[in-house]
Short mmCIF file of N, CA and C in Angstrom, two decimals:
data_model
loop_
_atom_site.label_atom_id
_atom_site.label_comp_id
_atom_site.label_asym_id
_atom_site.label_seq_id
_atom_site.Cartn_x
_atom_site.Cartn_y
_atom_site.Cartn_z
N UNK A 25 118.57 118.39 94.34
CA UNK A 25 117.42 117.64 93.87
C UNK A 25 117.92 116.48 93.00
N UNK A 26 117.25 115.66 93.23
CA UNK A 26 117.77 114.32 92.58
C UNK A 26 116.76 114.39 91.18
N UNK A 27 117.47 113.62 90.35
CA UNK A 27 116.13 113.70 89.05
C UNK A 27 115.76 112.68 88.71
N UNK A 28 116.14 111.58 88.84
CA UNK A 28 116.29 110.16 88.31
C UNK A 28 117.44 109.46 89.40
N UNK A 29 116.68 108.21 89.75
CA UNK A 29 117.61 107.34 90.79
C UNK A 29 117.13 106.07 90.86
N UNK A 30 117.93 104.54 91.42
CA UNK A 30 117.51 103.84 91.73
C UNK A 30 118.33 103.22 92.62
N UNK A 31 117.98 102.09 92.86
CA UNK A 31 118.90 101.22 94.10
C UNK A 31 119.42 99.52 93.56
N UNK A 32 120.19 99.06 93.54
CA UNK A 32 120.32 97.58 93.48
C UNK A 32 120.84 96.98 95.12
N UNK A 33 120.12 95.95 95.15
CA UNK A 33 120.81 95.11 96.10
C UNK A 33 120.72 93.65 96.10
N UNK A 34 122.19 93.43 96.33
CA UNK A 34 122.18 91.78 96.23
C UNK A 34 123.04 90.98 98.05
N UNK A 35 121.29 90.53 98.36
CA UNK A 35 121.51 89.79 99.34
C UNK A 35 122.45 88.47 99.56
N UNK A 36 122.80 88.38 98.63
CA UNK A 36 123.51 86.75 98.63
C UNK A 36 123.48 85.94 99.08
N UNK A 37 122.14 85.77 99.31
CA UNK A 37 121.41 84.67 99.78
C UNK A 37 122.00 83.12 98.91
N UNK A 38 122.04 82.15 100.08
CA UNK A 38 122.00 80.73 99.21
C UNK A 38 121.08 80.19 98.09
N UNK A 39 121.89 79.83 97.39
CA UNK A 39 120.84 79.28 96.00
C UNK A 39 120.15 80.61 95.72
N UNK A 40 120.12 81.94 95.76
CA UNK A 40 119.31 82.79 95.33
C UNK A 40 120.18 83.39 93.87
N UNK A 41 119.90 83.30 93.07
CA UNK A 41 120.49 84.29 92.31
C UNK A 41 119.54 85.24 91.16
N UNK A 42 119.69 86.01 92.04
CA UNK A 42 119.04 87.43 92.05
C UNK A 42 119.33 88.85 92.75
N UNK A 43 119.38 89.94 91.71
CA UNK A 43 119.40 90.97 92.09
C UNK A 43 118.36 92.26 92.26
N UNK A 44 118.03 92.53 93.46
CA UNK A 44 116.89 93.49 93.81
C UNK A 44 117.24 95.03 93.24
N UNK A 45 116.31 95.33 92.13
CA UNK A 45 116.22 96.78 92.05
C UNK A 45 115.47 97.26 92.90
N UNK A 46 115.69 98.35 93.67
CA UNK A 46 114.42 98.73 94.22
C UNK A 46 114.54 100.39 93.93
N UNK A 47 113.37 101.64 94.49
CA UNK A 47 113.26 102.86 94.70
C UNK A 47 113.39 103.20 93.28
N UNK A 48 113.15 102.79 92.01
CA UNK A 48 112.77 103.60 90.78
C UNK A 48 112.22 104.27 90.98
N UNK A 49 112.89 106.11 90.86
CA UNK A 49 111.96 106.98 90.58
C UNK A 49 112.61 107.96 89.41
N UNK A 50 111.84 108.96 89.40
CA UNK A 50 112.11 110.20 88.46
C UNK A 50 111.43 111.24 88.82
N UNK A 51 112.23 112.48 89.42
CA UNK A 51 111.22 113.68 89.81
C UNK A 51 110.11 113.84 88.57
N UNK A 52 108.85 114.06 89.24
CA UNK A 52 107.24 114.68 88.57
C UNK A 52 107.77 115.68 87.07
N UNK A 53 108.95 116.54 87.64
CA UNK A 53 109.07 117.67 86.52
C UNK A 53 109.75 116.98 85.12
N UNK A 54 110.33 115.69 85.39
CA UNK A 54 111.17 115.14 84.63
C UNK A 54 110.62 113.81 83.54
N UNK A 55 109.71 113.68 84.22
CA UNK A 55 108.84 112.31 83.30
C UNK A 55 108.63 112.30 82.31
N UNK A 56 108.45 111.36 81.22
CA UNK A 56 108.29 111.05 80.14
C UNK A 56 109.85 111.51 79.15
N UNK A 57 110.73 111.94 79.73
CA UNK A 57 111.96 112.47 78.81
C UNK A 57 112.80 110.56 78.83
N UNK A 58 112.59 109.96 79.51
CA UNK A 58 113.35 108.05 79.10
C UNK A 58 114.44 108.39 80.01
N UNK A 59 114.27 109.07 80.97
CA UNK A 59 115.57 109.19 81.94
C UNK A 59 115.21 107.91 82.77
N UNK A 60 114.78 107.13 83.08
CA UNK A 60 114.21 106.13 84.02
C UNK A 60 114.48 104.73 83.01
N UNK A 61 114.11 104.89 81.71
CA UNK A 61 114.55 103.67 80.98
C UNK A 61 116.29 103.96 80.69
N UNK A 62 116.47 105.10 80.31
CA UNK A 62 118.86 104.96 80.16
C UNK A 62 119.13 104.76 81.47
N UNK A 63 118.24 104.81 82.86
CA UNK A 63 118.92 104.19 84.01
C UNK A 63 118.91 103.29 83.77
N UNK A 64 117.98 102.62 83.71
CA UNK A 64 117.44 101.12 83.57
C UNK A 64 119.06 100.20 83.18
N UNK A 65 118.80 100.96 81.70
CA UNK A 65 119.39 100.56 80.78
C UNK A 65 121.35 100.21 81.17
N UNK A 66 121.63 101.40 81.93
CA UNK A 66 122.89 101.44 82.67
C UNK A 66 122.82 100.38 83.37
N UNK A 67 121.68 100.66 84.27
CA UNK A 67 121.90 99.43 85.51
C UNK A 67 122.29 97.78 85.11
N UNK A 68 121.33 97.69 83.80
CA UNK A 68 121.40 96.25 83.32
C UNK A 68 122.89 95.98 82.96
N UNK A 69 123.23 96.96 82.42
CA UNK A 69 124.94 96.78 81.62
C UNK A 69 126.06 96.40 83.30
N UNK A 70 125.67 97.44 83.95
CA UNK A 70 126.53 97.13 84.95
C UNK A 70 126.54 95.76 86.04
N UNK A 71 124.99 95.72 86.24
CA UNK A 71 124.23 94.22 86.68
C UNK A 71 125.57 92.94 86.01
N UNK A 72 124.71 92.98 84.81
CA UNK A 72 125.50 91.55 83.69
C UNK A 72 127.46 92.05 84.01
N UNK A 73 127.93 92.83 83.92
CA UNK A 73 129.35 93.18 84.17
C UNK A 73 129.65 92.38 85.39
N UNK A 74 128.80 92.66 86.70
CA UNK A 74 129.07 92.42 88.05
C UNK A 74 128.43 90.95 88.74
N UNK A 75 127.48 90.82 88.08
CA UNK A 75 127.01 89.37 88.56
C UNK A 75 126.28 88.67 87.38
N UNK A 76 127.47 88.07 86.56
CA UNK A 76 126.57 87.71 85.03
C UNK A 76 125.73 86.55 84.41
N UNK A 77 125.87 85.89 86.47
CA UNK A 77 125.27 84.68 86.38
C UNK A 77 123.38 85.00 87.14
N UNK A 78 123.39 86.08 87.68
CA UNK A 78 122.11 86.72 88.44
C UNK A 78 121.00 87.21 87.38
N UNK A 79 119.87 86.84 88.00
CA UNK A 79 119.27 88.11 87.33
C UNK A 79 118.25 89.23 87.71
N UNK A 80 117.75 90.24 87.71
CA UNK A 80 117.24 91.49 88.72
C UNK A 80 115.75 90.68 88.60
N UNK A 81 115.18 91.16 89.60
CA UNK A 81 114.39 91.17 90.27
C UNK A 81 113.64 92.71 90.70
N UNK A 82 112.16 93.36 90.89
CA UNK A 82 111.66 94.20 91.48
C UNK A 82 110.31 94.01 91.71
N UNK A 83 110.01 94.57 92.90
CA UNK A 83 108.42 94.85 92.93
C UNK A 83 107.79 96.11 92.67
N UNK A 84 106.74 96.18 91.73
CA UNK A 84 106.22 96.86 91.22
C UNK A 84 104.41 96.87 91.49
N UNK A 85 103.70 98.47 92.27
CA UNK A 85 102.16 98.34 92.48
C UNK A 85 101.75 97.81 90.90
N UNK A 86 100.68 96.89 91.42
CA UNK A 86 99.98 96.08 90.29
C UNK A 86 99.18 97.55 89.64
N UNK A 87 99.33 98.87 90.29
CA UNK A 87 98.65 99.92 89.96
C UNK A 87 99.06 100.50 88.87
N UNK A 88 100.42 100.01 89.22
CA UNK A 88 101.20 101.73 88.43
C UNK A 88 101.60 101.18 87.00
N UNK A 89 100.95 101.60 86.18
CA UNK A 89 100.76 101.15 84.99
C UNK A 89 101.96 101.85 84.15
N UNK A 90 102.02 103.37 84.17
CA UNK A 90 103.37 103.43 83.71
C UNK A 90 104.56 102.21 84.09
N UNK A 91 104.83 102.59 85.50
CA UNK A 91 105.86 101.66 85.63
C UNK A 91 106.15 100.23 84.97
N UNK A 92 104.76 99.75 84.66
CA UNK A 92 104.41 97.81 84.46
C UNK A 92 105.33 97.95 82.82
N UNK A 93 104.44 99.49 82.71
CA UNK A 93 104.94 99.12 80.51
C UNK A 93 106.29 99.77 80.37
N UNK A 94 106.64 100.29 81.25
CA UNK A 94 108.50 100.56 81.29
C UNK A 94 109.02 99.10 81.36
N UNK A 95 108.93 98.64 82.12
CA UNK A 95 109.28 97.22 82.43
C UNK A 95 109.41 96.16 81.58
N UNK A 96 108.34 95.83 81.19
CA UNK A 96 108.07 95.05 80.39
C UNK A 96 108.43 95.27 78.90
N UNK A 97 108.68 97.11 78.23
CA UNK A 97 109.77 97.15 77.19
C UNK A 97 110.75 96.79 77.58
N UNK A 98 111.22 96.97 78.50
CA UNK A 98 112.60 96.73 79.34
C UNK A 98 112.79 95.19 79.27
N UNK A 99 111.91 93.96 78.81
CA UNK A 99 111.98 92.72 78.93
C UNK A 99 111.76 91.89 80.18
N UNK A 100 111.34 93.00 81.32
CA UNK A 100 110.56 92.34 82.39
C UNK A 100 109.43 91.46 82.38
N UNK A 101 109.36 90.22 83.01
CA UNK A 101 107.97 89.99 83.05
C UNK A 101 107.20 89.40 84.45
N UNK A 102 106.27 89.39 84.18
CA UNK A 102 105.90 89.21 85.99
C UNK A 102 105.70 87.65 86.19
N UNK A 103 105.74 87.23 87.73
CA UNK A 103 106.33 86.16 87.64
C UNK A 103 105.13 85.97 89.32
N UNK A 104 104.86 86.56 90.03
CA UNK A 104 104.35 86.45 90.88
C UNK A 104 103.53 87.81 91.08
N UNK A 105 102.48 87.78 91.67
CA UNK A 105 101.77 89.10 92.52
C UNK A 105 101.54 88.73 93.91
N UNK A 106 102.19 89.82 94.95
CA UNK A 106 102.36 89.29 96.45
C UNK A 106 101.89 90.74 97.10
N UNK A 107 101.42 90.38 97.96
CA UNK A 107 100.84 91.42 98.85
C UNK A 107 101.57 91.36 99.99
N UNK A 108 101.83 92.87 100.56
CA UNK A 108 102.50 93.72 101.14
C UNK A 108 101.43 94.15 102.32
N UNK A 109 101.86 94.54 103.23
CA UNK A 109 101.28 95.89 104.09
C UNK A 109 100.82 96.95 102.96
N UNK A 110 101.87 97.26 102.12
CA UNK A 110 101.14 98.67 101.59
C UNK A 110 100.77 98.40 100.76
N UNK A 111 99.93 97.38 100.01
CA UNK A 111 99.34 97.15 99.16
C UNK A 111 99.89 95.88 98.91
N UNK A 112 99.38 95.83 97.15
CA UNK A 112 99.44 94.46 96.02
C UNK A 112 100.07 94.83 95.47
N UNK A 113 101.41 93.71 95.01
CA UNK A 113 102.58 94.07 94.13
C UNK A 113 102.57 93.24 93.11
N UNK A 114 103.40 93.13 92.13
CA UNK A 114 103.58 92.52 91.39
C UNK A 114 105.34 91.82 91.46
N UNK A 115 105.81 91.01 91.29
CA UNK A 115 107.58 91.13 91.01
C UNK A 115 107.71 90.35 89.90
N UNK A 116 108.43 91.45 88.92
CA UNK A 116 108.88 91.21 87.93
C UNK A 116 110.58 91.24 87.79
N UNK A 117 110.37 89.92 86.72
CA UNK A 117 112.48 90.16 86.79
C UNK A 117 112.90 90.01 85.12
N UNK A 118 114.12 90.13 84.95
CA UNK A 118 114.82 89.91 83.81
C UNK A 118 115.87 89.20 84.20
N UNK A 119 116.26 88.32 83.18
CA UNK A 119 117.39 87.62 83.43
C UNK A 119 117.10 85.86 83.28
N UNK A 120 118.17 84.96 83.35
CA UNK A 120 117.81 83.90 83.12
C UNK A 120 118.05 82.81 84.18
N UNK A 121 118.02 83.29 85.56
CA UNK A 121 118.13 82.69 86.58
C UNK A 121 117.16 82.16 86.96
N UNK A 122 116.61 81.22 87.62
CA UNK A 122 115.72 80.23 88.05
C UNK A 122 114.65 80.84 88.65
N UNK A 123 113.22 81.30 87.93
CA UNK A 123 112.35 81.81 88.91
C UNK A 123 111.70 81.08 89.71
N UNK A 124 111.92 79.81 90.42
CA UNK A 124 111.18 79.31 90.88
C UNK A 124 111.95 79.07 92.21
N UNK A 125 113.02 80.48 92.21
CA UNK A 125 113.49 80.29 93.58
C UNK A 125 112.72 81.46 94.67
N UNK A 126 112.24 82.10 93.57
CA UNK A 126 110.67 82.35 94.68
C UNK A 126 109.51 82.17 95.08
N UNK A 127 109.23 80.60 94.88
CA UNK A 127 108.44 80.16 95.24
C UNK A 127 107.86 80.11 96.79
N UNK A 128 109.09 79.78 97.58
CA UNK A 128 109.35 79.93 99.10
C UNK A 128 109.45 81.25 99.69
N UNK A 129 109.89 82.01 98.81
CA UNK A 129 110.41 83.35 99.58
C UNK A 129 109.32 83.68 100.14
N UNK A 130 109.51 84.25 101.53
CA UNK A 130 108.63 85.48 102.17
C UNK A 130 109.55 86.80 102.75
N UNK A 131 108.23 87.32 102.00
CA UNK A 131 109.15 89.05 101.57
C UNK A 131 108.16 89.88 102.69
N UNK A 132 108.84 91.00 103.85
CA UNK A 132 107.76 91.66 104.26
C UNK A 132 107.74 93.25 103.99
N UNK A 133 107.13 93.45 104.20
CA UNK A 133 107.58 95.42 104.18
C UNK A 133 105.91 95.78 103.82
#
């Protein structure tokens, strides 16, 4: 059983600099203990170590309200809301890379 996990990926796309968190979760039995923010927290350290000119990027349901106020202690802020097949998202990033290199993007899933 997994208890806490997430994903980074960096497309290396031209002129993009940004890194995709994606799949934040934390098993149901495990919530509210901040295992999801010391990931976080890892990920960012290792992020800035590995690409210190990038900065993360995620989409987050405009629903999930836990998730929005993890985030946003976390120094996320939202920057666009884009709709999906499976709903309305939000993408929020940290970092000091150019958000206006998603202006163009089209994202599907």
């Amino acid at each position: 059983m997994t208890v806490s996990s997430l994903k980074i990926h960096d497309y290396s796309r031209e002129n993009f600099d940004w890194i995709l968190v994606s799949d934040v979760e934390t098993h149901p039995a495990y919530r509210g203990q901040g295992l999801a923010t010391n990931l976080m927290g890892v990920m960012h350290s290792d992020v800035e170590k590995r690409f210190p000119r990038k900065g993360i990027y995620l989409f987050v349901k405009v629903d999930n309200k836990p998730a929005i106020n993890l985030y946003k202690k976390l120094g996320y802020t939202t920057i666009k809301e884009y709709k999906l097949k499976k709903g309305k998202y939000f993408i929020m990033c940290k970092g000091s890379a150019d958000t206006h290199q998603f202006d163009n993007l089209k994202f599907s899933g």
